[in-house]
PDB file of C-alpha atoms in Angstrom:
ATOM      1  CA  UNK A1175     105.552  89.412  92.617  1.00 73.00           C
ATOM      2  CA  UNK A1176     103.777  89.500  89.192  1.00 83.00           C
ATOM      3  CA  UNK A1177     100.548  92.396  89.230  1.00 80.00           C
ATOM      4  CA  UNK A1178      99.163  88.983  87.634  1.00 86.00           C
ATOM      5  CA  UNK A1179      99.897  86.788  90.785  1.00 90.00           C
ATOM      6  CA  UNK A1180      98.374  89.890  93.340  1.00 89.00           C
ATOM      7  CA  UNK A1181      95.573  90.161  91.393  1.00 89.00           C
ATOM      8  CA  UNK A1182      94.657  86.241  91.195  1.00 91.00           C
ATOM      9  CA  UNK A1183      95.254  85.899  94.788  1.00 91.00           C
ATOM     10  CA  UNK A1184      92.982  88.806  95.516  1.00 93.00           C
ATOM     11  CA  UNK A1185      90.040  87.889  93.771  1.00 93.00           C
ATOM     12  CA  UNK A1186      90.379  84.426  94.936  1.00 92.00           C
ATOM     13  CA  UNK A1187      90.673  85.676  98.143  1.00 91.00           C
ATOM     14  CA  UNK A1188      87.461  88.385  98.101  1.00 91.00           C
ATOM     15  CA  UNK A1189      85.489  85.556  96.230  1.00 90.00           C
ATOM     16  CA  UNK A1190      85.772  82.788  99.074  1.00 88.00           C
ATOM     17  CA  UNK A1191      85.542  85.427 101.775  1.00 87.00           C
ATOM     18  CA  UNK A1192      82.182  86.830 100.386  1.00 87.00           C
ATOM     19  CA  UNK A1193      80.858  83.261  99.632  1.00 84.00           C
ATOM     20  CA  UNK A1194      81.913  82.164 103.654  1.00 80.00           C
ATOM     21  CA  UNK A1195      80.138  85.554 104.850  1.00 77.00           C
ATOM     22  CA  UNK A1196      77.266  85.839 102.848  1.00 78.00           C
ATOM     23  CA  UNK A1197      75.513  81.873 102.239  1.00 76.00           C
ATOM     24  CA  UNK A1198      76.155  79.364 104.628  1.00 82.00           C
ATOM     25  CA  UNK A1199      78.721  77.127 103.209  1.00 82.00           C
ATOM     26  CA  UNK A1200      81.128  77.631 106.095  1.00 81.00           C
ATOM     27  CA  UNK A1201      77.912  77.015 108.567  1.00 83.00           C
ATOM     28  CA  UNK A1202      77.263  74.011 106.743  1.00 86.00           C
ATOM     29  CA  UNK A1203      80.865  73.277 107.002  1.00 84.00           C
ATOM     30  CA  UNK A1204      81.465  73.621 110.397  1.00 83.00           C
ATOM     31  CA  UNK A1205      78.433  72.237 112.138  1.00 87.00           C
ATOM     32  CA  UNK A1206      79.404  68.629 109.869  1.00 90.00           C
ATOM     33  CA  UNK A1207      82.758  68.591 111.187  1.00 90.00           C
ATOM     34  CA  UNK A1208      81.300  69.238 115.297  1.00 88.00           C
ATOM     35  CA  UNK A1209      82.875  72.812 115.281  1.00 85.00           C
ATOM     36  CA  UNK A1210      79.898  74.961 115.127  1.00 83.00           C
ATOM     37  CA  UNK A1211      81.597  76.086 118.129  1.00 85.00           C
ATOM     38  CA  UNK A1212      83.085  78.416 115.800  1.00 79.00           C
ATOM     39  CA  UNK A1213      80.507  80.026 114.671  1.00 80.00           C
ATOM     40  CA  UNK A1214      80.275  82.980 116.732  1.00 82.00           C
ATOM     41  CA  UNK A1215      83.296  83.855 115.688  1.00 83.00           C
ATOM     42  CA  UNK A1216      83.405  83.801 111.781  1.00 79.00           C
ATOM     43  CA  UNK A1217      82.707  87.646 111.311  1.00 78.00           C
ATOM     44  CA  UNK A1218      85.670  88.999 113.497  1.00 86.00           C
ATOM     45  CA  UNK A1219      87.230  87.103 111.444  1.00 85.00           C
ATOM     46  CA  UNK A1220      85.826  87.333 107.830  1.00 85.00           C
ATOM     47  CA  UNK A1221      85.147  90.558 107.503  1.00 88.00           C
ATOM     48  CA  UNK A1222      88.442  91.451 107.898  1.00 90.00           C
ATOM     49  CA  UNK A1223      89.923  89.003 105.780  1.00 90.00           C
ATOM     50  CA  UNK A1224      87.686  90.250 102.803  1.00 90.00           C
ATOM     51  CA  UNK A1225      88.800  93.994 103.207  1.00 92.00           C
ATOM     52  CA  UNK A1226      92.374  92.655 103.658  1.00 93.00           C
ATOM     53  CA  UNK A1227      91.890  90.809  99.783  1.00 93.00           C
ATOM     54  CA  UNK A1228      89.594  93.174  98.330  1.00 93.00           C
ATOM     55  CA  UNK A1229      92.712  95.681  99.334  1.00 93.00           C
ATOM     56  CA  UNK A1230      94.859  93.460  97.608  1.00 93.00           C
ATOM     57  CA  UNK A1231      93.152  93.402  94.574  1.00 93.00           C
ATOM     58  CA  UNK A1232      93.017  96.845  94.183  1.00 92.00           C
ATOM     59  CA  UNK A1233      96.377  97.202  94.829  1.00 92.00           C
ATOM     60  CA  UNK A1234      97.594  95.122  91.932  1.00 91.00           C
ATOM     61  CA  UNK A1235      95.165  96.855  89.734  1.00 91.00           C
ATOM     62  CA  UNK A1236      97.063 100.099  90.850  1.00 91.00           C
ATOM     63  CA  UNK A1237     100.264  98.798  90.010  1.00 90.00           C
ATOM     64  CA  UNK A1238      99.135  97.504  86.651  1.00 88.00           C
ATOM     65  CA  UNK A1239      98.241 100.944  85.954  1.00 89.00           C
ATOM     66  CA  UNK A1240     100.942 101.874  86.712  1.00 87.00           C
ATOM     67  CA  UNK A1241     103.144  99.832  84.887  1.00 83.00           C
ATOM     68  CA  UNK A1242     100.911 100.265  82.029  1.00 82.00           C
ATOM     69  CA  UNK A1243     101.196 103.878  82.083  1.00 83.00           C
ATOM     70  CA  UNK A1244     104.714 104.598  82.253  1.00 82.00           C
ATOM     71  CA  UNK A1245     105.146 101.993  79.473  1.00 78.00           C
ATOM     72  CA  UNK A1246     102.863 103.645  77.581  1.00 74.00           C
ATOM     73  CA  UNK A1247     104.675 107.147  78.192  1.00 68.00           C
ATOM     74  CA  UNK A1248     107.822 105.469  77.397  1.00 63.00           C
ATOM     75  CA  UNK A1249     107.123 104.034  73.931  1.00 61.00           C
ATOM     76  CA  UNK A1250     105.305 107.553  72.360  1.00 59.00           C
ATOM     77  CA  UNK A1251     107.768 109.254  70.096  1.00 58.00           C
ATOM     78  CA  UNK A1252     109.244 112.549  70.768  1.00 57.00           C
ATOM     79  CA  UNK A1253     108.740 115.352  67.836  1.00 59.00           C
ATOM     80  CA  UNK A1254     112.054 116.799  69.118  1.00 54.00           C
ATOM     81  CA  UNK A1255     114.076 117.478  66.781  1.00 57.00           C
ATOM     82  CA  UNK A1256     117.882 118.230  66.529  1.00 49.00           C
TER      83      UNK A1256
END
């Protein structure tokens, strides 16, 4: 997978997990469909899923890094000389 791709996915991720924990969209949500049910529920569940894409974000980051440093190292000339 592209360090593009994981990072997309990861901030997409983060950014609808912190918008369902932290305003009440997904309250809204749920009590129009009849499953406010649910409700009781949404923090053993989003709380995870928000450290689970925040990890994923930084992840990519890393390898981008990573990428971009060896790259980096890669393409400097050597003053070696023969």
């Amino acid at each position: 997978m592209k360090d593009a791709t994981i990072i997309k996915t990861g901030v997409a991720g983060s950014v609808v997990a912190a918008l369902c924990c932290f305003t009440p969209i997904l309250v809204i949500l749920l009590g129009a469909v009849g499953l406010s049910a649910w409700l009781g529920w949404l923090d053993y569940v989003l709380f995870p899923a928000l450290a689970i894409f925040l990890g994923i974000t930084g992840y990519g980051l890393w390898r981008r890094r990573q990428v971009l440093a060896c790259c980096s190292r890669d393409a400097q000339p050597t003053n070696e000389r023969s």
